[in-house]
mmCIF file of C-alpha atoms and ligand atoms in Angstrom:
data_model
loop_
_atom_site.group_PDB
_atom_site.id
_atom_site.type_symbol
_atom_site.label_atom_id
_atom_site.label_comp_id
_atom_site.label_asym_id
_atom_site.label_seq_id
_atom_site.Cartn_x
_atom_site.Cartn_y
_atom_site.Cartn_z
ATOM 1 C CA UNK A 18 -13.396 249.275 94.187
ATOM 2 C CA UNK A 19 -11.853 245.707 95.545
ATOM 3 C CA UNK A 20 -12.864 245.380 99.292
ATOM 4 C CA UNK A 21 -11.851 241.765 99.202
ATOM 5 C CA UNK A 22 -9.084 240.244 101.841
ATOM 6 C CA UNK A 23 -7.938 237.515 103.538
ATOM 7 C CA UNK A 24 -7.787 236.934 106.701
ATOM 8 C CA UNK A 25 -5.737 233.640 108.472
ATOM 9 C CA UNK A 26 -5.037 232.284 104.814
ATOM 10 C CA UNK A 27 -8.631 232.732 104.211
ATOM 11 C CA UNK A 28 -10.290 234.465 101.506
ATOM 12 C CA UNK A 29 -13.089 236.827 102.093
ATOM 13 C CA UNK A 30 -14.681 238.160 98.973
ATOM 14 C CA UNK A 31 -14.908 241.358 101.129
ATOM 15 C CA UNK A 32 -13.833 242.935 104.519
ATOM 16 C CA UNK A 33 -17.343 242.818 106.179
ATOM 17 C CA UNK A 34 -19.049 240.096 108.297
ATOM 18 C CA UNK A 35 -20.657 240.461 111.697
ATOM 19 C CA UNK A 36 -19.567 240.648 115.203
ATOM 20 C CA UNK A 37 -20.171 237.637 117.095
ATOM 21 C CA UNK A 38 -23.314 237.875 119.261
ATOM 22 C CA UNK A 39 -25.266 239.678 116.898
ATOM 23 C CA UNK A 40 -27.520 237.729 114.477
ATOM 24 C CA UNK A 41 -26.073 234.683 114.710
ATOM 25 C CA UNK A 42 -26.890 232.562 117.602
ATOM 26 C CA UNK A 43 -28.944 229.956 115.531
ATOM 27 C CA UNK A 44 -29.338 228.524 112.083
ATOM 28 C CA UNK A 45 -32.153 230.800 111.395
ATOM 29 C CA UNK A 46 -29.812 233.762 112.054
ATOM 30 C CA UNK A 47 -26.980 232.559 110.174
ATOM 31 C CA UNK A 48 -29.359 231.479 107.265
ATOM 32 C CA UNK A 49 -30.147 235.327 107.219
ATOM 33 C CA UNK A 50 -25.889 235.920 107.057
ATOM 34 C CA UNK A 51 -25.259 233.340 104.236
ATOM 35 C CA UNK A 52 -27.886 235.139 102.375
ATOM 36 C CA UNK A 53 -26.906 238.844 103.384
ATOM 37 C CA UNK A 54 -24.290 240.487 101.248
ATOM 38 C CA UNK A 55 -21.370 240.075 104.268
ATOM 39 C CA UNK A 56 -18.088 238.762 102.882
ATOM 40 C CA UNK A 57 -18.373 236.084 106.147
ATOM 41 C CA UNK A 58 -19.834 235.169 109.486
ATOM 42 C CA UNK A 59 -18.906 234.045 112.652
ATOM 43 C CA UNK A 60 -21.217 231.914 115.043
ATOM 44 C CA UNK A 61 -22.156 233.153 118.870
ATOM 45 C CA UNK A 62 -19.860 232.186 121.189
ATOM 46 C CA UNK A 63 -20.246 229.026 122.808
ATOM 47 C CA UNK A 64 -19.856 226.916 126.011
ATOM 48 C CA UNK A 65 -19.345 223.570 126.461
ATOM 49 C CA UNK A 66 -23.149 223.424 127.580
ATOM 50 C CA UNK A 67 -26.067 225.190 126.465
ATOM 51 C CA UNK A 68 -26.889 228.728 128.067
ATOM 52 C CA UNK A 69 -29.993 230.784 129.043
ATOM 53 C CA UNK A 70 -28.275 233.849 129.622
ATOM 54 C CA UNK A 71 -29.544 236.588 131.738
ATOM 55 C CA UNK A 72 -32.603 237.977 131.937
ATOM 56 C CA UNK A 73 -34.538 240.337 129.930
ATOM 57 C CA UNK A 74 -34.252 243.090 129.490
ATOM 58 C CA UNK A 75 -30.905 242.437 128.532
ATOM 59 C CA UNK A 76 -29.859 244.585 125.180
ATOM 60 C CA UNK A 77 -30.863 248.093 124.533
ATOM 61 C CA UNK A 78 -29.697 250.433 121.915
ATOM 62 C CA UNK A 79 -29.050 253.813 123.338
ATOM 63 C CA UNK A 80 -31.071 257.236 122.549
ATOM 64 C CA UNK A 81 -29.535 259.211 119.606
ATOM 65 C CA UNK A 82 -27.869 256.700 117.438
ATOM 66 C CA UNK A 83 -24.658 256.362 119.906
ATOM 67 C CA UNK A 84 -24.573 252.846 120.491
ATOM 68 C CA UNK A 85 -25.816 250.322 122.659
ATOM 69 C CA UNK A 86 -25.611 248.561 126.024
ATOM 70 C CA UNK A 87 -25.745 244.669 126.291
ATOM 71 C CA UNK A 88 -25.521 241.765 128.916
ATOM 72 C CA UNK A 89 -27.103 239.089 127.487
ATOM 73 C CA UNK A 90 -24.418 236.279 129.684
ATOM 74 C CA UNK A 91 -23.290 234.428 126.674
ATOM 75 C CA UNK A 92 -26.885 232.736 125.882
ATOM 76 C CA UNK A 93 -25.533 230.047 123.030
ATOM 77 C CA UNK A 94 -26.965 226.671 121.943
ATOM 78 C CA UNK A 95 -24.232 225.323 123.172
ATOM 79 C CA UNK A 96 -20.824 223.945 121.108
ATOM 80 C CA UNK A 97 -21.828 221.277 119.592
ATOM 81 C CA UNK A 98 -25.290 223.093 117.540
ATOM 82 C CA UNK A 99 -22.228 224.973 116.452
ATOM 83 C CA UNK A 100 -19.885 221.997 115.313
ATOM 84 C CA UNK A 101 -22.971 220.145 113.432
ATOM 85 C CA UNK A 102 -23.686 223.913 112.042
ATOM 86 C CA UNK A 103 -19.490 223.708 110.807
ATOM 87 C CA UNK A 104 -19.847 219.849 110.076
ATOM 88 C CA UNK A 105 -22.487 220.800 107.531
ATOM 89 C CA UNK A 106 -21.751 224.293 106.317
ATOM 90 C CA UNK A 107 -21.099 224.723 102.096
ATOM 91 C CA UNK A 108 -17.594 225.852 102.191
ATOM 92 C CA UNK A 109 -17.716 226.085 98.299
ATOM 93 C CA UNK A 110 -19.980 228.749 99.597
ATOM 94 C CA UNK A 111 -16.925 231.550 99.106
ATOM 95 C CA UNK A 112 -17.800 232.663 102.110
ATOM 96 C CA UNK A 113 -15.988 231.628 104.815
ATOM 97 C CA UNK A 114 -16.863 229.980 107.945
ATOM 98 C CA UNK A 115 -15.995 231.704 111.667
ATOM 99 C CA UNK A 116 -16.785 229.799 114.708
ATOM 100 C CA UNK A 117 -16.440 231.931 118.051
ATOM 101 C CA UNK A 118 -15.291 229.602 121.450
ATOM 102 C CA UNK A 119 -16.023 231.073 124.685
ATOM 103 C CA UNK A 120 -15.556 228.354 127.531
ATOM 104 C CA UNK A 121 -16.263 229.157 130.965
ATOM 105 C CA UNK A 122 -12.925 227.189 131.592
ATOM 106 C CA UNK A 123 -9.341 226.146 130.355
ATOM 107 C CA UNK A 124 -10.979 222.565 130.451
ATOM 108 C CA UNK A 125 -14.075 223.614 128.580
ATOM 109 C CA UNK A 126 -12.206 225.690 125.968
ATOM 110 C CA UNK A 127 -9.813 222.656 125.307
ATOM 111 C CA UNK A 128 -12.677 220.502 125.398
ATOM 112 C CA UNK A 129 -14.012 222.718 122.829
ATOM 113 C CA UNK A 130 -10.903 223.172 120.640
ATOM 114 C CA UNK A 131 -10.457 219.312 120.324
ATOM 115 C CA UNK A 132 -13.624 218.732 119.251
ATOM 116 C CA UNK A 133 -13.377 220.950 116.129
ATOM 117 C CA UNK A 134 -9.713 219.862 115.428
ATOM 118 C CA UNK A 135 -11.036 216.379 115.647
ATOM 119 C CA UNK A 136 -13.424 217.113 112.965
ATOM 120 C CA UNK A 137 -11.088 219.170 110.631
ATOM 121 C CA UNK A 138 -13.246 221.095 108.924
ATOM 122 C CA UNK A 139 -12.257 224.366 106.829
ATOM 123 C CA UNK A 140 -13.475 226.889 109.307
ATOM 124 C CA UNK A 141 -11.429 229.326 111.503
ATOM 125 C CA UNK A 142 -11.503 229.259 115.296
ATOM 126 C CA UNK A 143 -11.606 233.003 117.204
ATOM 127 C CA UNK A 144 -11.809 232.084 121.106
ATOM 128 C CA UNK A 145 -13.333 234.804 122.800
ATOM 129 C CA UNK A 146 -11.167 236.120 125.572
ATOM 130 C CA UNK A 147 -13.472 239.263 126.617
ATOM 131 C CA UNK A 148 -17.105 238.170 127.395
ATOM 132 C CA UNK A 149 -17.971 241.017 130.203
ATOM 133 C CA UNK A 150 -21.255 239.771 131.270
ATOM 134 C CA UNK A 151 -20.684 236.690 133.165
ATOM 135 C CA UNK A 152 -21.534 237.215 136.603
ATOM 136 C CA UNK A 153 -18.726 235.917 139.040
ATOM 137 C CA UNK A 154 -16.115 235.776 135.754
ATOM 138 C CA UNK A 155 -13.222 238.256 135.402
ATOM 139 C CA UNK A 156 -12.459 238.644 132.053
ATOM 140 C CA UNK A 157 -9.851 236.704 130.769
ATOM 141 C CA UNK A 158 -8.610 239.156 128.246
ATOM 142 C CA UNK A 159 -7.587 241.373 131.533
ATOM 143 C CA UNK A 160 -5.202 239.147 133.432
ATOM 144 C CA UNK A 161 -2.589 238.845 130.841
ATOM 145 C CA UNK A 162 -0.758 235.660 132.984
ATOM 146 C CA UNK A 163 -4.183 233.926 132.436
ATOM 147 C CA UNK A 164 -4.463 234.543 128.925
ATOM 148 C CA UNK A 165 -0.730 233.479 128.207
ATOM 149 C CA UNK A 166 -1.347 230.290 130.346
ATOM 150 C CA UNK A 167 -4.264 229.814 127.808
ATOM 151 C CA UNK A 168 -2.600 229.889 124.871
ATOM 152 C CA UNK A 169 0.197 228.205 125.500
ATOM 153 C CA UNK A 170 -2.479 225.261 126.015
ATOM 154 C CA UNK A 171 -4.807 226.455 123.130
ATOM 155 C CA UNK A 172 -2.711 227.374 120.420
ATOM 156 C CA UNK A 173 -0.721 223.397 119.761
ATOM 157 C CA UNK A 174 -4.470 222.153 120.295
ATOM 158 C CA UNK A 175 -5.468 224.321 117.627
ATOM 159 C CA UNK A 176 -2.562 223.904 115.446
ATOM 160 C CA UNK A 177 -3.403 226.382 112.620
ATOM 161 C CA UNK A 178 -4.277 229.849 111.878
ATOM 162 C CA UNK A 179 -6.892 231.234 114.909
ATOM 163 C CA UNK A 180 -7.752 234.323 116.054
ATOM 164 C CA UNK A 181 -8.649 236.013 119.658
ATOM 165 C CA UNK A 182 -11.295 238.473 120.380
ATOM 166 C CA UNK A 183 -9.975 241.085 123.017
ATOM 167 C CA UNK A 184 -11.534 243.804 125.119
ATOM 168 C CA UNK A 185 -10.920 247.458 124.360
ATOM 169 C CA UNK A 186 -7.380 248.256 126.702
ATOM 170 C CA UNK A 187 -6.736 251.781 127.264
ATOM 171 C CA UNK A 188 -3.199 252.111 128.373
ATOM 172 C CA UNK A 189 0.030 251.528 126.275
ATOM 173 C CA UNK A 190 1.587 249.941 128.951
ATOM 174 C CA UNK A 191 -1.212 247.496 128.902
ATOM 175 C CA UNK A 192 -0.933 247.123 124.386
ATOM 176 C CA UNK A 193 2.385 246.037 125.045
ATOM 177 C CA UNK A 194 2.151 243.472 127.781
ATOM 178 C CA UNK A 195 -0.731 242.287 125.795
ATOM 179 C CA UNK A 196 1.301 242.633 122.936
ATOM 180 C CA UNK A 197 4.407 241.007 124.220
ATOM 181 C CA UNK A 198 2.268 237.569 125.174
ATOM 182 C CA UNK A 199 0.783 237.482 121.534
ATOM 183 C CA UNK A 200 3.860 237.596 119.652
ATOM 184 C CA UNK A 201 4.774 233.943 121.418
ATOM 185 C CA UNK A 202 2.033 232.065 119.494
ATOM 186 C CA UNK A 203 2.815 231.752 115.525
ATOM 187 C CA UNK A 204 -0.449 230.092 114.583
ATOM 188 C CA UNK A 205 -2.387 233.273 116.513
ATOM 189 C CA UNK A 206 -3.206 234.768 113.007
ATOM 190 C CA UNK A 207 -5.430 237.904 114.149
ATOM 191 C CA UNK A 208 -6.647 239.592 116.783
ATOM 192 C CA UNK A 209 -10.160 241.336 116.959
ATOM 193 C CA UNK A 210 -10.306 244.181 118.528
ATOM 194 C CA UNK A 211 -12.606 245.708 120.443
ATOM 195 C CA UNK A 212 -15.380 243.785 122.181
ATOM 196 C CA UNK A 213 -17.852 246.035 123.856
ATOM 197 C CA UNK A 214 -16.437 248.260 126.392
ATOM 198 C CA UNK A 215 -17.131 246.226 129.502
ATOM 199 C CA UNK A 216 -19.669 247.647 132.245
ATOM 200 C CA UNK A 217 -21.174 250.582 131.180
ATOM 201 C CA UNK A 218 -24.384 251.778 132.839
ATOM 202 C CA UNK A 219 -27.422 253.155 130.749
ATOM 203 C CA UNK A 220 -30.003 255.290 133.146
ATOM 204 C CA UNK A 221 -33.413 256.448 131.474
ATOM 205 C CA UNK A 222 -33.716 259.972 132.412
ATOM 206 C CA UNK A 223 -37.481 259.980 132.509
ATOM 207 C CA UNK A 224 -37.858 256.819 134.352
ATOM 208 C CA UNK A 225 -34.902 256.940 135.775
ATOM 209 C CA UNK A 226 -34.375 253.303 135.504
ATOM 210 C CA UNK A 227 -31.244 251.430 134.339
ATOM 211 C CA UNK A 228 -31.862 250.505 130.347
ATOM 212 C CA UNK A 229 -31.039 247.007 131.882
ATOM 213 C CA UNK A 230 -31.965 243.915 134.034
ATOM 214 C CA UNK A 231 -28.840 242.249 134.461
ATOM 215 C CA UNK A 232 -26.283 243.681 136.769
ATOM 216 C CA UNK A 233 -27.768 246.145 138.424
ATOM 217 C CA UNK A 234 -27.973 247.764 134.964
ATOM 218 C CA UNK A 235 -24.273 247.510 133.932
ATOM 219 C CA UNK A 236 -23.120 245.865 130.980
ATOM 220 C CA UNK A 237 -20.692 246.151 127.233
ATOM 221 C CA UNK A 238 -20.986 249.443 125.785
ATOM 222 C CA UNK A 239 -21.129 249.233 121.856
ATOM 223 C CA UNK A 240 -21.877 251.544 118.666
ATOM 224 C CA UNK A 241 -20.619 255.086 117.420
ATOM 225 C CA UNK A 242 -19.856 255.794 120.886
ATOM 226 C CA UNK A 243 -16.553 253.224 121.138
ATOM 227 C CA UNK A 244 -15.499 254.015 117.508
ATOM 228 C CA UNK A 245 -12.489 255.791 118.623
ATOM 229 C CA UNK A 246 -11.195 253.467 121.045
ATOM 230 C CA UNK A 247 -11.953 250.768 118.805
ATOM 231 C CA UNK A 248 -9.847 252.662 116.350
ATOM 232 C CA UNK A 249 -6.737 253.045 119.358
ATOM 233 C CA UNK A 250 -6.856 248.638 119.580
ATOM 234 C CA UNK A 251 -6.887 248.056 116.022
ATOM 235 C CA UNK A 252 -3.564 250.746 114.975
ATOM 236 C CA UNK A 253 -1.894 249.493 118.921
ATOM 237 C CA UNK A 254 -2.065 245.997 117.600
ATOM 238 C CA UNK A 255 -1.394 246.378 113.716
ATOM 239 C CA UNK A 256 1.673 248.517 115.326
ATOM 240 C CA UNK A 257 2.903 246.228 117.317
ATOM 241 C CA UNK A 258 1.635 242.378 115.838
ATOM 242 C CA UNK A 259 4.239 242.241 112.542
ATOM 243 C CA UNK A 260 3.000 239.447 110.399
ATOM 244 C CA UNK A 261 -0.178 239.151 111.908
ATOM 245 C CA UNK A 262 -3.817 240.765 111.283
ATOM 246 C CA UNK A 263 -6.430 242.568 113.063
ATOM 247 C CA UNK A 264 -10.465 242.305 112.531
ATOM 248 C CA UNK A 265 -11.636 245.576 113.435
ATOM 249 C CA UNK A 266 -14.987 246.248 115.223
ATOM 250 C CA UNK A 267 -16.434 248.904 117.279
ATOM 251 C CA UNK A 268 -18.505 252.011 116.247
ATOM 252 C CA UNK A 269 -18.857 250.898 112.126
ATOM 253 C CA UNK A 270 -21.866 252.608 111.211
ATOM 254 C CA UNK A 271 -21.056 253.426 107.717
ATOM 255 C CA UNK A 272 -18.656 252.582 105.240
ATOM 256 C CA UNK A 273 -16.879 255.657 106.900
ATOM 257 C CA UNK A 274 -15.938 253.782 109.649
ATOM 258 C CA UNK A 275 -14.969 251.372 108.015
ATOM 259 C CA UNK A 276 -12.677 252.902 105.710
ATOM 260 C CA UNK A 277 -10.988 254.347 109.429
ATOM 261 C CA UNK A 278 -11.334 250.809 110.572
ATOM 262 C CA UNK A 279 -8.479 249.707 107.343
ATOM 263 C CA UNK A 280 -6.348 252.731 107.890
ATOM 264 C CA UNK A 281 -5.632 251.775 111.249
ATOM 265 C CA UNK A 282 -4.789 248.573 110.145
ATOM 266 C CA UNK A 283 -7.798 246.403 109.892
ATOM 267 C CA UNK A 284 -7.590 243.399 107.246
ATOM 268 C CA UNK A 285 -11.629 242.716 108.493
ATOM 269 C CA UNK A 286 -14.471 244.809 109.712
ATOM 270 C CA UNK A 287 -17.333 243.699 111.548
ATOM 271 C CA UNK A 288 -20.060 245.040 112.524
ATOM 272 C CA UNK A 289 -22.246 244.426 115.686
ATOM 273 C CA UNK A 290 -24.744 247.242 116.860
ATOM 274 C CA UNK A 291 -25.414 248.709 113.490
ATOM 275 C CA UNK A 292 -26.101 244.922 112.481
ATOM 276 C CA UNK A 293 -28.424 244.688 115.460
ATOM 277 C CA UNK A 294 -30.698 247.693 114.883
ATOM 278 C CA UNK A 295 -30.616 248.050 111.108
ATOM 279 C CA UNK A 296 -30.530 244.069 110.222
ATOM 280 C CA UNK A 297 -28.539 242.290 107.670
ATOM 281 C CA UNK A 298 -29.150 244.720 104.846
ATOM 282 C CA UNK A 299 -26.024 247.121 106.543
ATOM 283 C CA UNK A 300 -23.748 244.612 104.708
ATOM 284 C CA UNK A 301 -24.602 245.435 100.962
ATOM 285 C CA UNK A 302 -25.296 249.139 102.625
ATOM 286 C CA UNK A 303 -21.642 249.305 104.019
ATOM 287 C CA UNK A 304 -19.892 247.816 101.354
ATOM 288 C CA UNK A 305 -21.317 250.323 98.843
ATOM 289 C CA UNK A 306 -20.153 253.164 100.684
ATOM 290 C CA UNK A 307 -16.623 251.982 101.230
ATOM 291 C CA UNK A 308 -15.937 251.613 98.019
ATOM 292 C CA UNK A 309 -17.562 255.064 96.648
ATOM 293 C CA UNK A 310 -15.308 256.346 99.455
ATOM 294 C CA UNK A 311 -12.035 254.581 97.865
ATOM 295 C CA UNK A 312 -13.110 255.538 94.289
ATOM 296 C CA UNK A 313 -13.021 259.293 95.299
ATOM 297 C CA UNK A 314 -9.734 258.841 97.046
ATOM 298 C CA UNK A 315 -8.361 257.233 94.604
ATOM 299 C CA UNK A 316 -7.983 253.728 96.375
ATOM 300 C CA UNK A 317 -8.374 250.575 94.093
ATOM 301 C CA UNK A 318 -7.631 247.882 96.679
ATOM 302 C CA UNK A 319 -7.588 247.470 100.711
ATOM 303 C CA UNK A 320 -3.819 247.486 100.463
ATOM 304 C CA UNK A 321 -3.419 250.672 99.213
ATOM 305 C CA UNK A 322 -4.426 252.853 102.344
ATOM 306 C CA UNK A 323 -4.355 249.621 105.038
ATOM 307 C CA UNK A 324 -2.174 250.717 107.873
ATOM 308 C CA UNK A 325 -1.800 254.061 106.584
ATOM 309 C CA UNK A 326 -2.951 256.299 109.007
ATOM 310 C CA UNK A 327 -0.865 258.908 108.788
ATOM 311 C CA UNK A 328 0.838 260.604 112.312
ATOM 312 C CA UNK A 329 1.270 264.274 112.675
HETATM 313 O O1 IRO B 405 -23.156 238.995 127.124
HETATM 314 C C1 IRO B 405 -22.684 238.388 126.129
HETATM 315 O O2 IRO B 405 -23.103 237.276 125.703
HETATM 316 C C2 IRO B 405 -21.547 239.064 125.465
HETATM 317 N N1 IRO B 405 -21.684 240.401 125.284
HETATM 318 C C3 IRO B 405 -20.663 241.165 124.758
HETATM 319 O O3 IRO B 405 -20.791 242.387 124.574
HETATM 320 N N2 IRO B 405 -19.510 240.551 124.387
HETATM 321 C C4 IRO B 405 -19.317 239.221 124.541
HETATM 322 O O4 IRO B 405 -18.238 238.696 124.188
HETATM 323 C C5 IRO B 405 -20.392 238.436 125.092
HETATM 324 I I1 IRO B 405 -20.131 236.394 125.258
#
C-alpha cells in the first residue's frame, strides 16, 4: 500500500521518521537515519551553545515493554553542527531534511531561526516548545501567553512552512486555548504532538532506587504507555487545526499504532522509544506492517482512513 505524504509542502516517500532526541544527535546517528528505511529525519534539538546535559543515568526503558523514562537536559552539539549538517545535507536525497530548535530563550531561538533563514536551505524548521528536563525551565508549551508571544516573533522570522513540537495537554479547555493561539500563525504548518509526558518517576522495586539520576528521578514518560494520550493530541488538534497537519508520536510500537496514529489525523508518525531500544531497523519493520494492515482493510493510500476515526 502507499504510505507516502507530505508534510509542510514537503514530500515524504513515507509517513515514518524519528522523534527528535532519539538517534540523531550527531552525524554518526543521522548517517544511520539516511541509511535506515525512515521516509525522513529530524536533528536533536539544539541551543544556541553546545550542551552536556545531565548526568547519567539519564534514559531508561521501563520493565515490560511499556515505555521509557528520560531526562537527558537537551545534550546537543549545539546549532550550528546542525546548520553545517543542513548546509551540506543531499536534498536530492528524497528524503527530507527536519531540523528541531530548542533555545533556552526568545533571543536564542531568534538567534537560531535567523541563522537558518539566512542560509535558505530546503529543510523544515520544528521549534521545540516542550523540552521537560531543563532544570529551572517551565515549559514553554504550558504557558500559552508565552508561546503566543513566541510566535508572533518566530513565525515572520521564519517566513515559511514550520512546525511546533507540543507536550501531551490533557484538558479540552486547555486544546482549545492552545488551539485558539495556533490558528493566528498561517506559516505554522503542523504541530507534533506528544512529547514525552513530562515528569514521571520510575522506582526499581528491588532496589528501590529511582531508574534515574537527574531530578531526583523524575523525568518524560515515553512508549506504549502514552499511546493513548498521544492519540487524544493528535485527533484534538487535527479537530480543531483546519488546513493544517499533525506529526503524530507517542506509544508507535508497531505499524498498529501507527495506523491509529493516521486515523486520528496524523499526516506523519514518528517514532522515539521503539527507535531507541530496537534501533533503526523499526523503520522498514513499521512500514511493512502498516501497509499489510491497509491491504486487509482495504486502504490503498493514507488519505483514505486519515482523520477517520469514527465516534460512537
Ligand atoms: O531531556 C531532553 O533532552 C528532552 N527529553 C524529552 O523527552 N523531550 C525533549 O523535548 C527533550 I529537549
Amino acid at each position: 500500500a502507499d504510505i507516502s505524504t507530505t508534510l509542510a509542502g514537503v514530500k515524504l516517500p513515507n509517513l515514518l521518521f524519528n522523534a527528535s532526541g532519539v538517534c540523531c544527535q550527531t552525524e554518526a546517528d543521522l548517517k544511520l537515519m539516511v541509511e535506515s528505511e525512515s521516509g525522513s529525519l529530524i536533528t536533536k534539538s539544539a541551543t544556541y551553545e553546545q550542551r552536556d546535559g545531565n548526568p547519567s543515568p539519564r534514559y531508561n526503558p521501563l520493565p515490560g515493554g511499556i515505555g521509557s523514562i528520560n531526562s537527558m537536559g537537551l545534550p546537543n552539539e549545539g546549532y550550528e553542527y546542525y546548520l553545517n549538517y543542513a548546509k551540506n545535507y543531499d536534498y536530492s536525497s528524497k528524503k527530507p531534511l527536519f531540523i528541531s530548535l530548542s533555545g533556552l530563550s526568545l533571543a536564542d531561538n531568534v538567534k537560531m531561526c535567523e541563522a537558518f533563514v539566512a542560509a535558505d536551505l530546503p529543510c523544515v524548521l520544528e521549534i521545540n516548545y516542550s523540552c521537560p528536563n531543563v532544570p529551572g525551565k517551565p515549559q514553554m508549551g504550558y504557558d500559552f501567553e508565552a508561546m503566543e508571544h513566541s510566535l508572533s516573533v518566530l513565525a515572520p522570522i521564519i517566513n515559511k512552512p514550520f512546525g511546533i513540537k507540543l507536550p501531551p495537554y490533557f484538558d479540552i479547555a486547555h486544546f482549545d486555548q492552545a488551539a485558539a493561539v495556533f490558528n493566528k500563525f498561517d506559516n505554522l504548518a503542523f504541530v507534533t504532538c506528544i512529547n514525552s509526558v513530562g515528569n514521571g518517576l520510575a522506582i526499581d522495586f528491588e532496589t528501590e532506587e529511582a531508574l534515574i539520576k537527574p531530578k531526583d528521578g523524575f523525568g518524560g514518560l515515553g512508549g506504549l504507555m502514552i499511546l493513548n494520550t498521544a492519540l487524544a493530541n493528535v485527533n484534538a488538534f487535527h479537530r480543531r487545526l483546519p488546513g493544517k497537519q499533525i506529526i503524530g508520536v507517542g506509544g508507535v510500537v508497531s505499524g498498529k499504532e501507527a495506523f491509529l496514529h493516521v486515523l486520528a489525523g496524523a499526516s506523519a508518525v514518528q517514532i522515539g522509544t521503539t527507535l531507541k531500544e530496537e534501533g533503526p531497523a523499526v523503520f522498514a519493520r513499521v512500514a511493512k506492517e502498516l501497509s499489510d494492515i491497509m491491504i486487509a482493510k482495504g486502504y490503498k493510500t493514507l488519505e483514505d482512513f486519515r482523520g477517520k476515526v469514527k465516534t460512537l
